[in-house]
Amino acid sequence: DYIAGLKEKYPSFKVIGTTARRETPVYNVPLTGPLMLMIGNETMGLSAEFKEKCDILCTIPMSEKSYASSFNVSCAASVLMYEVKRQRKLI
């Protein structure tokens, strides 16, 4: 209900979720409008219920040679918020 209320109040509001499953790279997702970031933990990621609420799922690209499959949640949040700030500075 909370998210539906935000979408009603702000028609361009988007819910952006994260996944390690090679979705749209975060730098290709428009992050300049009103939004909510949903970031799952490094072991399980977002639950199916939260993924259903997302308008788009994005990925933080990692090296193909990396042994890690994902970032921990604090690192992922930092990267995503940096990208939001970067894109908003460009407009």
PDB file of C-alpha atoms in Angstrom:
ATOM      1  CA  ASP A   1       0.000   0.000   0.000  1.00  0.00           C
ATOM      2  CA  TYR A   2       2.870   2.355   0.818  1.00  0.00           C
ATOM      3  CA  ILE A   3       4.474   1.928  -2.611  1.00  0.00           C
ATOM      4  CA  ALA A   4       1.098   2.243  -4.371  1.00  0.00           C
ATOM      5  CA  GLY A   5       0.523   5.517  -2.507  1.00  0.00           C
ATOM      6  CA  LEU A   6       3.890   6.869  -3.624  1.00  0.00           C
ATOM      7  CA  LYS A   7       3.179   5.902  -7.236  1.00  0.00           C
ATOM      8  CA  GLU A   8      -0.178   7.656  -7.050  1.00  0.00           C
ATOM      9  CA  LYS A   9       1.350  10.811  -5.580  1.00  0.00           C
ATOM     10  CA  TYR A  10       4.406  10.772  -7.895  1.00  0.00           C
ATOM     11  CA  PRO A  11       3.478   9.254 -11.293  1.00  0.00           C
ATOM     12  CA  SER A  12       7.134   8.882 -12.333  1.00  0.00           C
ATOM     13  CA  PHE A  13       8.089   7.076  -9.073  1.00  0.00           C
ATOM     14  CA  LYS A  14      10.070   3.868  -9.719  1.00  0.00           C
ATOM     15  CA  VAL A  15      11.117   0.988  -7.510  1.00  0.00           C
ATOM     16  CA  ILE A  16      14.608  -0.187  -8.467  1.00  0.00           C
ATOM     17  CA  GLY A  17      15.738  -3.554  -7.151  1.00  0.00           C
ATOM     18  CA  THR A  18      19.124  -5.224  -7.242  1.00  0.00           C
ATOM     19  CA  THR A  19      20.083  -8.691  -8.323  1.00  0.00           C
ATOM     20  CA  ALA A  20      23.288 -10.582  -8.998  1.00  0.00           C
ATOM     21  CA  ARG A  21      21.589 -12.303 -11.953  1.00  0.00           C
ATOM     22  CA  ARG A  22      23.011 -10.142 -14.761  1.00  0.00           C
ATOM     23  CA  GLU A  23      20.105  -7.832 -15.405  1.00  0.00           C
ATOM     24  CA  THR A  24      20.319  -4.276 -16.716  1.00  0.00           C
ATOM     25  CA  PRO A  25      23.584  -2.629 -15.607  1.00  0.00           C
ATOM     26  CA  VAL A  26      22.861   0.092 -13.058  1.00  0.00           C
ATOM     27  CA  TYR A  27      24.468   2.765 -15.239  1.00  0.00           C
ATOM     28  CA  ASN A  28      21.817   2.038 -17.928  1.00  0.00           C
ATOM     29  CA  VAL A  29      18.893   2.530 -15.536  1.00  0.00           C
ATOM     30  CA  PRO A  30      17.467   6.061 -15.341  1.00  0.00           C
ATOM     31  CA  LEU A  31      17.863   7.173 -11.719  1.00  0.00           C
ATOM     32  CA  THR A  32      17.037  10.874 -11.972  1.00  0.00           C
ATOM     33  CA  GLY A  33      13.379  10.782 -10.918  1.00  0.00           C
ATOM     34  CA  PRO A  34      11.734   9.867  -7.631  1.00  0.00           C
ATOM     35  CA  LEU A  35      12.730   6.353  -6.685  1.00  0.00           C
ATOM     36  CA  MET A  36      13.128   3.712  -4.019  1.00  0.00           C
ATOM     37  CA  LEU A  37      16.135   1.402  -3.990  1.00  0.00           C
ATOM     38  CA  MET A  38      15.597  -2.171  -2.793  1.00  0.00           C
ATOM     39  CA  ILE A  39      18.824  -3.957  -1.951  1.00  0.00           C
ATOM     40  CA  GLY A  40      18.905  -7.565  -0.817  1.00  0.00           C
ATOM     41  CA  ASN A  41      21.515  -9.223   1.344  1.00  0.00           C
ATOM     42  CA  GLU A  42      24.571 -10.834  -0.220  1.00  0.00           C
ATOM     43  CA  THR A  43      23.465 -14.417   0.420  1.00  0.00           C
ATOM     44  CA  MET A  44      19.820 -14.489  -0.617  1.00  0.00           C
ATOM     45  CA  GLY A  45      19.251 -11.179  -2.401  1.00  0.00           C
ATOM     46  CA  LEU A  46      15.753  -9.749  -2.573  1.00  0.00           C
ATOM     47  CA  SER A  47      12.839 -12.019  -1.765  1.00  0.00           C
ATOM     48  CA  ALA A  48      10.445 -12.929  -4.580  1.00  0.00           C
ATOM     49  CA  GLU A  49       7.813 -10.710  -2.972  1.00  0.00           C
ATOM     50  CA  PHE A  50      10.106  -7.663  -3.057  1.00  0.00           C
ATOM     51  CA  LYS A  51      11.221  -8.435  -6.624  1.00  0.00           C
ATOM     52  CA  GLU A  52       7.575  -8.395  -7.709  1.00  0.00           C
ATOM     53  CA  LYS A  53       7.271  -4.831  -6.371  1.00  0.00           C
ATOM     54  CA  CYS A  54      10.210  -3.632  -8.478  1.00  0.00           C
ATOM     55  CA  ASP A  55       9.720  -1.796 -11.760  1.00  0.00           C
ATOM     56  CA  ILE A  56      13.193  -2.837 -12.840  1.00  0.00           C
ATOM     57  CA  LEU A  57      15.970  -5.081 -11.548  1.00  0.00           C
ATOM     58  CA  CYS A  58      19.520  -3.903 -12.060  1.00  0.00           C
ATOM     59  CA  THR A  59      22.977  -5.317 -11.577  1.00  0.00           C
ATOM     60  CA  ILE A  60      26.255  -3.790 -10.496  1.00  0.00           C
ATOM     61  CA  PRO A  61      28.621  -5.117 -13.167  1.00  0.00           C
ATOM     62  CA  MET A  62      31.549  -7.155 -11.879  1.00  0.00           C
ATOM     63  CA  SER A  63      34.606  -8.552 -13.585  1.00  0.00           C
ATOM     64  CA  GLU A  64      34.085 -11.864 -15.347  1.00  0.00           C
ATOM     65  CA  LYS A  65      37.254 -13.040 -13.576  1.00  0.00           C
ATOM     66  CA  SER A  66      35.966 -12.220 -10.101  1.00  0.00           C
ATOM     67  CA  TYR A  67      35.573 -15.041  -7.580  1.00  0.00           C
ATOM     68  CA  ALA A  68      32.810 -13.098  -5.826  1.00  0.00           C
ATOM     69  CA  SER A  69      29.262 -13.391  -7.130  1.00  0.00           C
ATOM     70  CA  SER A  70      27.963 -10.225  -5.447  1.00  0.00           C
ATOM     71  CA  PHE A  71      28.838  -7.269  -3.233  1.00  0.00           C
ATOM     72  CA  ASN A  72      27.874  -7.106   0.416  1.00  0.00           C
ATOM     73  CA  VAL A  73      24.810  -4.981   1.037  1.00  0.00           C
ATOM     74  CA  SER A  74      26.670  -1.906   2.307  1.00  0.00           C
ATOM     75  CA  CYS A  75      28.998  -1.866  -0.705  1.00  0.00           C
ATOM     76  CA  ALA A  76      26.088  -2.376  -3.101  1.00  0.00           C
ATOM     77  CA  ALA A  77      24.142   0.462  -1.457  1.00  0.00           C
ATOM     78  CA  SER A  78      27.157   2.763  -1.739  1.00  0.00           C
ATOM     79  CA  VAL A  79      27.630   2.016  -5.433  1.00  0.00           C
ATOM     80  CA  LEU A  80      23.929   2.503  -6.190  1.00  0.00           C
ATOM     81  CA  MET A  81      23.666   5.780  -4.295  1.00  0.00           C
ATOM     82  CA  TYR A  82      26.824   7.020  -6.010  1.00  0.00           C
ATOM     83  CA  GLU A  83      25.235   6.228  -9.389  1.00  0.00           C
ATOM     84  CA  VAL A  84      22.045   8.065  -8.418  1.00  0.00           C
ATOM     85  CA  LYS A  85      24.108  11.122  -7.476  1.00  0.00           C
ATOM     86  CA  ARG A  86      26.228  10.875 -10.646  1.00  0.00           C
ATOM     87  CA  GLN A  87      23.213  10.754 -12.927  1.00  0.00           C
ATOM     88  CA  ARG A  88      21.432  13.580 -11.126  1.00  0.00           C
ATOM     89  CA  LYS A  89      24.494  15.780 -11.390  1.00  0.00           C
ATOM     90  CA  LEU A  90      24.404  15.363 -15.191  1.00  0.00           C
ATOM     91  CA  ILE A  91      20.938  16.912 -15.534  1.00  0.00           C
TER      92      ILE A  91
END
